[in-house]
PDB file of C-alpha atoms in Angstrom:
ATOM      1  CA  MET Y 108      98.847  73.732 145.884  1.00  0.00           C
ATOM      2  CA  ASN Y 109      96.206  71.925 147.913  1.00  0.00           C
ATOM      3  CA  LEU Y 110      92.663  72.575 146.712  1.00  0.00           C
ATOM      4  CA  ALA Y 111      89.370  70.852 147.371  1.00  0.00           C
ATOM      5  CA  GLU Y 112      88.373  68.149 144.909  1.00  0.00           C
ATOM      6  CA  GLY Y 113      85.399  70.131 143.631  1.00  0.00           C
ATOM      7  CA  VAL Y 114      87.514  73.239 143.056  1.00  0.00           C
ATOM      8  CA  GLN Y 115      90.093  71.146 141.205  1.00  0.00           C
ATOM      9  CA  LEU Y 116      87.448  69.631 138.919  1.00  0.00           C
ATOM     10  CA  VAL Y 117      85.855  73.013 138.139  1.00  0.00           C
ATOM     11  CA  SER Y 118      89.251  74.628 137.505  1.00  0.00           C
ATOM     12  CA  PHE Y 119      90.291  71.729 135.301  1.00  0.00           C
ATOM     13  CA  GLY Y 120      87.086  71.980 133.253  1.00  0.00           C
ATOM     14  CA  ILE Y 121      87.452  75.748 132.764  1.00  0.00           C
ATOM     15  CA  LEU Y 122      91.106  75.461 131.748  1.00  0.00           C
ATOM     16  CA  VAL Y 123      90.419  72.603 129.339  1.00  0.00           C
ATOM     17  CA  ALA Y 124      87.518  74.484 127.713  1.00  0.00           C
ATOM     18  CA  THR Y 125      89.639  77.622 127.402  1.00  0.00           C
ATOM     19  CA  THR Y 126      92.526  75.676 125.870  1.00  0.00           C
ATOM     20  CA  ILE Y 127      90.321  73.941 123.294  1.00  0.00           C
ATOM     21  CA  ALA Y 128      88.466  77.141 122.349  1.00  0.00           C
ATOM     22  CA  ALA Y 129      91.688  79.129 121.944  1.00  0.00           C
ATOM     23  CA  ALA Y 130      93.318  76.333 119.944  1.00  0.00           C
ATOM     24  CA  LEU Y 131      90.329  76.200 117.582  1.00  0.00           C
ATOM     25  CA  GLY Y 132      90.569  79.978 117.183  1.00  0.00           C
ATOM     26  CA  VAL Y 133      94.250  79.673 116.274  1.00  0.00           C
ATOM     27  CA  VAL Y 134      93.419  77.212 113.502  1.00  0.00           C
ATOM     28  CA  LEU Y 135      90.135  78.598 112.177  1.00  0.00           C
ATOM     29  CA  LEU Y 136      90.557  82.404 112.255  1.00  0.00           C
ATOM     30  CA  ASP Y 137      91.681  84.101 109.044  1.00  0.00           C
ATOM     31  CA  ASN Y 138      93.425  86.993 110.820  1.00  0.00           C
ATOM     32  CA  ILE Y 139      96.894  85.768 111.718  1.00  0.00           C
ATOM     33  CA  VAL Y 140      97.340  88.432 114.425  1.00  0.00           C
ATOM     34  CA  TYR Y 141      94.273  87.160 116.296  1.00  0.00           C
ATOM     35  CA  SER Y 142      95.585  83.624 115.917  1.00  0.00           C
ATOM     36  CA  ALA Y 143      98.896  84.650 117.495  1.00  0.00           C
ATOM     37  CA  PHE Y 144      97.122  86.259 120.471  1.00  0.00           C
ATOM     38  CA  LEU Y 145      94.950  83.178 120.945  1.00  0.00           C
ATOM     39  CA  LEU Y 146      98.096  81.069 120.896  1.00  0.00           C
ATOM     40  CA  GLY Y 147      99.209  83.016 123.945  1.00  0.00           C
ATOM     41  CA  GLY Y 148      95.877  82.121 125.554  1.00  0.00           C
ATOM     42  CA  VAL Y 149      96.583  78.443 124.886  1.00  0.00           C
ATOM     43  CA  PHE Y 150      99.969  78.729 126.595  1.00  0.00           C
ATOM     44  CA  VAL Y 151      98.472  80.487 129.636  1.00  0.00           C
ATOM     45  CA  SER Y 152      95.755  77.831 129.981  1.00  0.00           C
ATOM     46  CA  MET Y 153      98.373  75.091 129.843  1.00  0.00           C
ATOM     47  CA  ALA Y 154     100.301  76.887 132.569  1.00  0.00           C
ATOM     48  CA  GLY Y 155      97.149  76.718 134.703  1.00  0.00           C
ATOM     49  CA  LEU Y 156      96.960  72.967 134.092  1.00  0.00           C
ATOM     50  CA  TYR Y 157     100.560  72.640 135.257  1.00  0.00           C
ATOM     51  CA  LEU Y 158      99.658  74.513 138.440  1.00  0.00           C
ATOM     52  CA  LEU Y 159      96.901  72.004 139.145  1.00  0.00           C
ATOM     53  CA  LEU Y 160      99.550  69.281 138.903  1.00  0.00           C
ATOM     54  CA  ASN Y 161     101.726  71.100 141.485  1.00  0.00           C
ATOM     55  CA  ALA Y 162     104.349  71.771 138.806  1.00  0.00           C
ATOM     56  CA  ASP Y 163     104.981  75.381 139.753  1.00  0.00           C
ATOM     57  CA  PHE Y 164     108.334  75.695 137.998  1.00  0.00           C
ATOM     58  CA  VAL Y 165     106.970  74.279 134.721  1.00  0.00           C
ATOM     59  CA  ALA Y 166     104.024  76.686 134.883  1.00  0.00           C
ATOM     60  CA  ALA Y 167     106.328  79.662 135.432  1.00  0.00           C
ATOM     61  CA  ALA Y 168     108.610  78.533 132.608  1.00  0.00           C
ATOM     62  CA  GLN Y 169     105.564  78.092 130.370  1.00  0.00           C
ATOM     63  CA  ILE Y 170     104.530  81.703 130.894  1.00  0.00           C
ATOM     64  CA  LEU Y 171     108.038  83.208 130.796  1.00  0.00           C
ATOM     65  CA  VAL Y 172     109.384  81.255 127.826  1.00  0.00           C
ATOM     66  CA  TYR Y 173     106.374  80.569 125.615  1.00  0.00           C
ATOM     67  CA  VAL Y 174     104.126  83.539 126.375  1.00  0.00           C
ATOM     68  CA  GLY Y 175     106.792  86.101 127.226  1.00  0.00           C
ATOM     69  CA  ALA Y 176     109.338  85.169 124.567  1.00  0.00           C
ATOM     70  CA  VAL Y 177     108.127  82.864 121.792  1.00  0.00           C
ATOM     71  CA  ASN Y 178     104.594  84.209 121.424  1.00  0.00           C
ATOM     72  CA  VAL Y 179     105.699  87.851 121.657  1.00  0.00           C
ATOM     73  CA  LEU Y 180     108.402  87.154 119.063  1.00  0.00           C
ATOM     74  CA  ILE Y 181     105.802  85.628 116.739  1.00  0.00           C
ATOM     75  CA  ILE Y 182     103.510  88.659 117.134  1.00  0.00           C
ATOM     76  CA  PHE Y 183     106.333  91.153 116.479  1.00  0.00           C
ATOM     77  CA  ALA Y 184     107.502  89.161 113.447  1.00  0.00           C
ATOM     78  CA  ILE Y 185     103.965  89.160 112.017  1.00  0.00           C
ATOM     79  CA  MET Y 186     103.579  92.902 112.556  1.00  0.00           C
ATOM     80  CA  LEU Y 187     107.012  93.775 111.178  1.00  0.00           C
ATOM     81  CA  VAL Y 188     106.572  91.694 108.034  1.00  0.00           C
ATOM     82  CA  ASN Y 189     103.487  93.839 107.223  1.00  0.00           C
ATOM     83  CA  LYS Y 190     102.091  91.534 104.608  1.00  0.00           C
ATOM     84  CA  ASN Y 191      99.228  93.305 102.859  1.00  0.00           C
ATOM     85  CA  GLU Y 192      98.485  90.542 100.391  1.00  0.00           C
ATOM     86  CA  VAL Y 193      94.940  89.219 100.569  1.00  0.00           C
ATOM     87  CA  PHE Y 194      94.631  85.468 100.740  1.00  0.00           C
ATOM     88  CA  LYS Y 195      93.205  84.118  97.518  1.00  0.00           C
ATOM     89  CA  PRO Y 196      91.009  81.018  97.392  1.00  0.00           C
ATOM     90  CA  MET Y 197      93.057  77.977  96.440  1.00  0.00           C
ATOM     91  CA  LYS Y 198      92.008  75.310  94.018  1.00  0.00           C
ATOM     92  CA  ASN Y 199      90.915  71.994  95.488  1.00  0.00           C
ATOM     93  CA  ALA Y 200      90.770  73.516  98.956  1.00  0.00           C
ATOM     94  CA  TRP Y 201      88.261  70.865 100.007  1.00  0.00           C
ATOM     95  CA  PHE Y 202      90.875  68.154  99.471  1.00  0.00           C
ATOM     96  CA  ARG Y 203      93.381  69.898 101.742  1.00  0.00           C
ATOM     97  CA  LYS Y 204      90.773  70.511 104.414  1.00  0.00           C
ATOM     98  CA  GLY Y 205      89.693  66.881 104.219  1.00  0.00           C
ATOM     99  CA  ALA Y 206      93.278  65.646 104.513  1.00  0.00           C
ATOM    100  CA  THR Y 207      93.851  67.938 107.497  1.00  0.00           C
ATOM    101  CA  ALA Y 208      90.674  66.717 109.177  1.00  0.00           C
ATOM    102  CA  LEU Y 209      91.710  63.103 108.544  1.00  0.00           C
ATOM    103  CA  VAL Y 210      95.116  63.673 110.135  1.00  0.00           C
ATOM    104  CA  CYS Y 211      93.531  65.387 113.157  1.00  0.00           C
ATOM    105  CA  VAL Y 212      91.020  62.557 113.624  1.00  0.00           C
ATOM    106  CA  GLY Y 213      93.850  60.012 113.363  1.00  0.00           C
ATOM    107  CA  LEU Y 214      95.917  61.833 115.998  1.00  0.00           C
ATOM    108  CA  PHE Y 215      92.870  62.113 118.250  1.00  0.00           C
ATOM    109  CA  ALA Y 216      92.179  58.378 117.891  1.00  0.00           C
ATOM    110  CA  LEU Y 217      95.837  57.581 118.599  1.00  0.00           C
ATOM    111  CA  LEU Y 218      95.865  59.709 121.746  1.00  0.00           C
ATOM    112  CA  GLY Y 219      92.541  58.259 122.875  1.00  0.00           C
ATOM    113  CA  THR Y 220      93.854  54.717 122.415  1.00  0.00           C
ATOM    114  CA  MET Y 221      96.981  55.590 124.392  1.00  0.00           C
ATOM    115  CA  ILE Y 222      94.889  57.058 127.222  1.00  0.00           C
ATOM    116  CA  GLN Y 223      92.678  53.978 127.344  1.00  0.00           C
ATOM    117  CA  SER Y 224      95.622  51.573 127.367  1.00  0.00           C
ATOM    118  CA  THR Y 225      97.598  53.448 130.043  1.00  0.00           C
ATOM    119  CA  SER Y 226      97.221  52.458 133.653  1.00  0.00           C
ATOM    120  CA  TRP Y 227      96.172  55.502 135.688  1.00  0.00           C
ATOM    121  CA  ALA Y 228      96.340  53.911 139.119  1.00  0.00           C
ATOM    122  CA  VAL Y 229      96.789  56.436 141.908  1.00  0.00           C
ATOM    123  CA  LEU Y 230      99.751  55.756 144.139  1.00  0.00           C
ATOM    124  CA  GLY Y 231      99.024  55.419 147.827  1.00  0.00           C
ATOM    125  CA  SER Y 232     102.124  57.234 148.996  1.00  0.00           C
ATOM    126  CA  ILE Y 233     103.988  59.848 146.968  1.00  0.00           C
ATOM    127  CA  GLU Y 234     107.437  61.002 147.933  1.00  0.00           C
ATOM    128  CA  PRO Y 235     107.318  64.731 148.686  1.00  0.00           C
ATOM    129  CA  VAL Y 236     109.505  66.870 146.442  1.00  0.00           C
ATOM    130  CA  SER Y 237     111.235  69.745 148.140  1.00  0.00           C
ATOM    131  CA  SER Y 238     112.033  71.676 144.977  1.00  0.00           C
ATOM    132  CA  THR Y 239     110.651  70.925 141.522  1.00  0.00           C
ATOM    133  CA  ALA Y 240     113.280  73.182 139.941  1.00  0.00           C
ATOM    134  CA  LEU Y 241     116.084  71.083 141.440  1.00  0.00           C
ATOM    135  CA  ARG Y 242     114.537  67.820 140.313  1.00  0.00           C
ATOM    136  CA  LEU Y 243     113.900  69.115 136.770  1.00  0.00           C
ATOM    137  CA  GLY Y 244     117.452  70.427 136.534  1.00  0.00           C
ATOM    138  CA  GLN Y 245     118.821  67.034 137.477  1.00  0.00           C
ATOM    139  CA  HIS Y 246     116.722  65.302 134.807  1.00  0.00           C
ATOM    140  CA  PHE Y 247     117.476  67.907 132.134  1.00  0.00           C
ATOM    141  CA  PHE Y 248     121.231  67.593 132.510  1.00  0.00           C
ATOM    142  CA  SER Y 249     121.348  63.829 133.018  1.00  0.00           C
ATOM    143  CA  ASP Y 250     118.524  61.776 131.469  1.00  0.00           C
ATOM    144  CA  PHE Y 251     117.157  64.289 128.918  1.00  0.00           C
ATOM    145  CA  LEU Y 252     120.278  66.233 127.977  1.00  0.00           C
ATOM    146  CA  LEU Y 253     120.101  65.535 124.219  1.00  0.00           C
ATOM    147  CA  PRO Y 254     116.387  66.472 123.777  1.00  0.00           C
ATOM    148  CA  PHE Y 255     116.959  69.580 125.899  1.00  0.00           C
ATOM    149  CA  GLU Y 256     119.814  70.762 123.671  1.00  0.00           C
ATOM    150  CA  LEU Y 257     117.889  69.937 120.486  1.00  0.00           C
ATOM    151  CA  VAL Y 258     114.923  72.010 121.646  1.00  0.00           C
ATOM    152  CA  SER Y 259     117.277  74.884 122.479  1.00  0.00           C
ATOM    153  CA  VAL Y 260     118.780  74.791 118.966  1.00  0.00           C
ATOM    154  CA  LEU Y 261     115.291  74.595 117.439  1.00  0.00           C
ATOM    155  CA  LEU Y 262     114.119  77.673 119.340  1.00  0.00           C
ATOM    156  CA  LEU Y 263     117.273  79.532 118.311  1.00  0.00           C
ATOM    157  CA  MET Y 264     116.635  78.677 114.641  1.00  0.00           C
ATOM    158  CA  ALA Y 265     113.037  79.882 114.950  1.00  0.00           C
ATOM    159  CA  MET Y 266     114.182  83.174 116.479  1.00  0.00           C
ATOM    160  CA  VAL Y 267     116.806  83.768 113.770  1.00  0.00           C
ATOM    161  CA  GLY Y 268     114.276  82.930 111.048  1.00  0.00           C
ATOM    162  CA  ALA Y 269     111.732  85.365 112.498  1.00  0.00           C
ATOM    163  CA  ILE Y 270     114.349  88.134 112.629  1.00  0.00           C
ATOM    164  CA  ILE Y 271     115.385  87.483 109.019  1.00  0.00           C
ATOM    165  CA  LEU Y 272     111.763  87.592 107.846  1.00  0.00           C
ATOM    166  CA  ALA Y 273     111.145  90.803 109.770  1.00  0.00           C
ATOM    167  CA  ARG Y 274     114.233  92.573 108.389  1.00  0.00           C
ATOM    168  CA  ARG Y 275     113.861  91.423 104.777  1.00  0.00           C
ATOM    169  CA  GLU Y 276     113.478  94.261 102.304  1.00  0.00           C
ATOM    170  CA  PHE Y 277     112.116  94.102  98.791  1.00  0.00           C
ATOM    171  CA  ILE Y 278     114.992  94.257  96.337  1.00  0.00           C
ATOM    172  CA  PRO Y 279     114.094  93.890  92.642  1.00  0.00           C
ATOM    173  CA  ASP Y 280     115.941  91.245  90.700  1.00  0.00           C
ATOM    174  CA  LEU Y 281     118.345  92.840  88.242  1.00  0.00           C
ATOM    175  CA  ASP Y 282     120.204  91.256  85.385  1.00  0.00           C
ATOM    176  CA  ALA Y 283     123.949  91.223  85.590  1.00  0.00           C
ATOM    177  CA  GLU Y 284     124.255  93.218  82.355  1.00  0.00           C
ATOM    178  CA  GLN Y 285     121.707  95.837  83.344  1.00  0.00           C
ATOM    179  CA  GLU Y 286     123.282  99.057  84.530  1.00  0.00           C
ATOM    180  CA  PHE Y 287     121.815 102.244  85.797  1.00  0.00           C
ATOM    181  CA  VAL Y 288     123.271 105.462  84.360  1.00  0.00           C
ATOM    182  CA  LEU Y 289     122.355 108.545  86.286  1.00  0.00           C
ATOM    183  CA  THR Y 290     122.140 111.361  83.691  1.00  0.00           C
ATOM    184  CA  LEU Y 291     120.200 114.580  83.599  1.00  0.00           C
ATOM    185  CA  PRO Y 292     117.922 115.202  80.611  1.00  0.00           C
ATOM    186  CA  GLU Y 293     119.656 117.427  78.063  1.00  0.00           C
ATOM    187  CA  ARG Y 294     118.029 120.771  77.371  1.00  0.00           C
ATOM    188  CA  PRO Y 295     117.060 121.169  73.727  1.00  0.00           C
ATOM    189  CA  ARG Y 296     119.239 123.656  71.886  1.00  0.00           C
ATOM    190  CA  GLU Y 297     117.633 126.551  70.056  1.00  0.00           C
ATOM    191  CA  PRO Y 298     119.223 128.005  66.900  1.00  0.00           C
ATOM    192  CA  VAL Y 299     120.696 131.418  67.565  1.00  0.00           C
ATOM    193  CA  GLY Y 300     121.147 133.773  64.591  1.00  0.00           C
ATOM    194  CA  ALA Y 301     124.052 136.176  64.029  1.00  0.00           C
ATOM    195  CA  ILE Y 302     123.923 139.641  65.512  1.00  0.00           C
ATOM    196  CA  GLY Y 303     124.024 141.362  62.089  1.00  0.00           C
ATOM    197  CA  ASP Y 304     121.063 139.355  60.796  1.00  0.00           C
ATOM    198  CA  ALA Y 305     118.747 140.650  63.489  1.00  0.00           C
ATOM    199  CA  PRO Y 306     116.029 142.978  62.040  1.00  0.00           C
ATOM    200  CA  ASP Y 307     116.384 146.693  62.770  1.00  0.00           C
ATOM    201  CA  ASP Y 308     113.275 148.354  64.159  1.00  0.00           C
ATOM    202  CA  SER Y 309     114.412 151.860  63.008  1.00  0.00           C
ATOM    203  CA  GLU Y 310     114.346 150.882  59.320  1.00  0.00           C
ATOM    204  CA  SER Y 311     110.740 149.943  59.511  1.00  0.00           C
TER     205      SER Y 311
END
């Protein structure tokens, strides 16, 4: 995809802003359904970034696999679980938020250091690639075969776990000795007198 430099910069800025805003919504929103939908927005924005890098196959796989399969599976699992419990405030929540912020700042500093230390020299001549799908397939099944299979197993485990959570029913815990006896309540018996003891209305 050949675009003008100005169009590339504007598109890159819009996609980056969209990705960051959606990612912050995923983390900060209390409603987990909204977070799942915003996660789909993050995946779509990343697919746009792949398109700017002329990685058409990776962008299509990003939308088909992550948006069309993983994100939809997450949304259906959340809706099928139907958890009505209201989140209660936790004790020492400030400590957990502080630890999370510290980890995020550390990761951001690590990535920033890596970006600064990496050489980003632009190559003068780049070998044209006829088909990105063919080149990716060669790398997947030769150089990156083990990570590719591990990711496949991980996605399968996530799918099975989501299905188990969605199909789980509430079954009360019963003791081994406890038994249920299905009996109908007995009707109380009324005393019935003899026929000869019944009072005669004609005598009165």
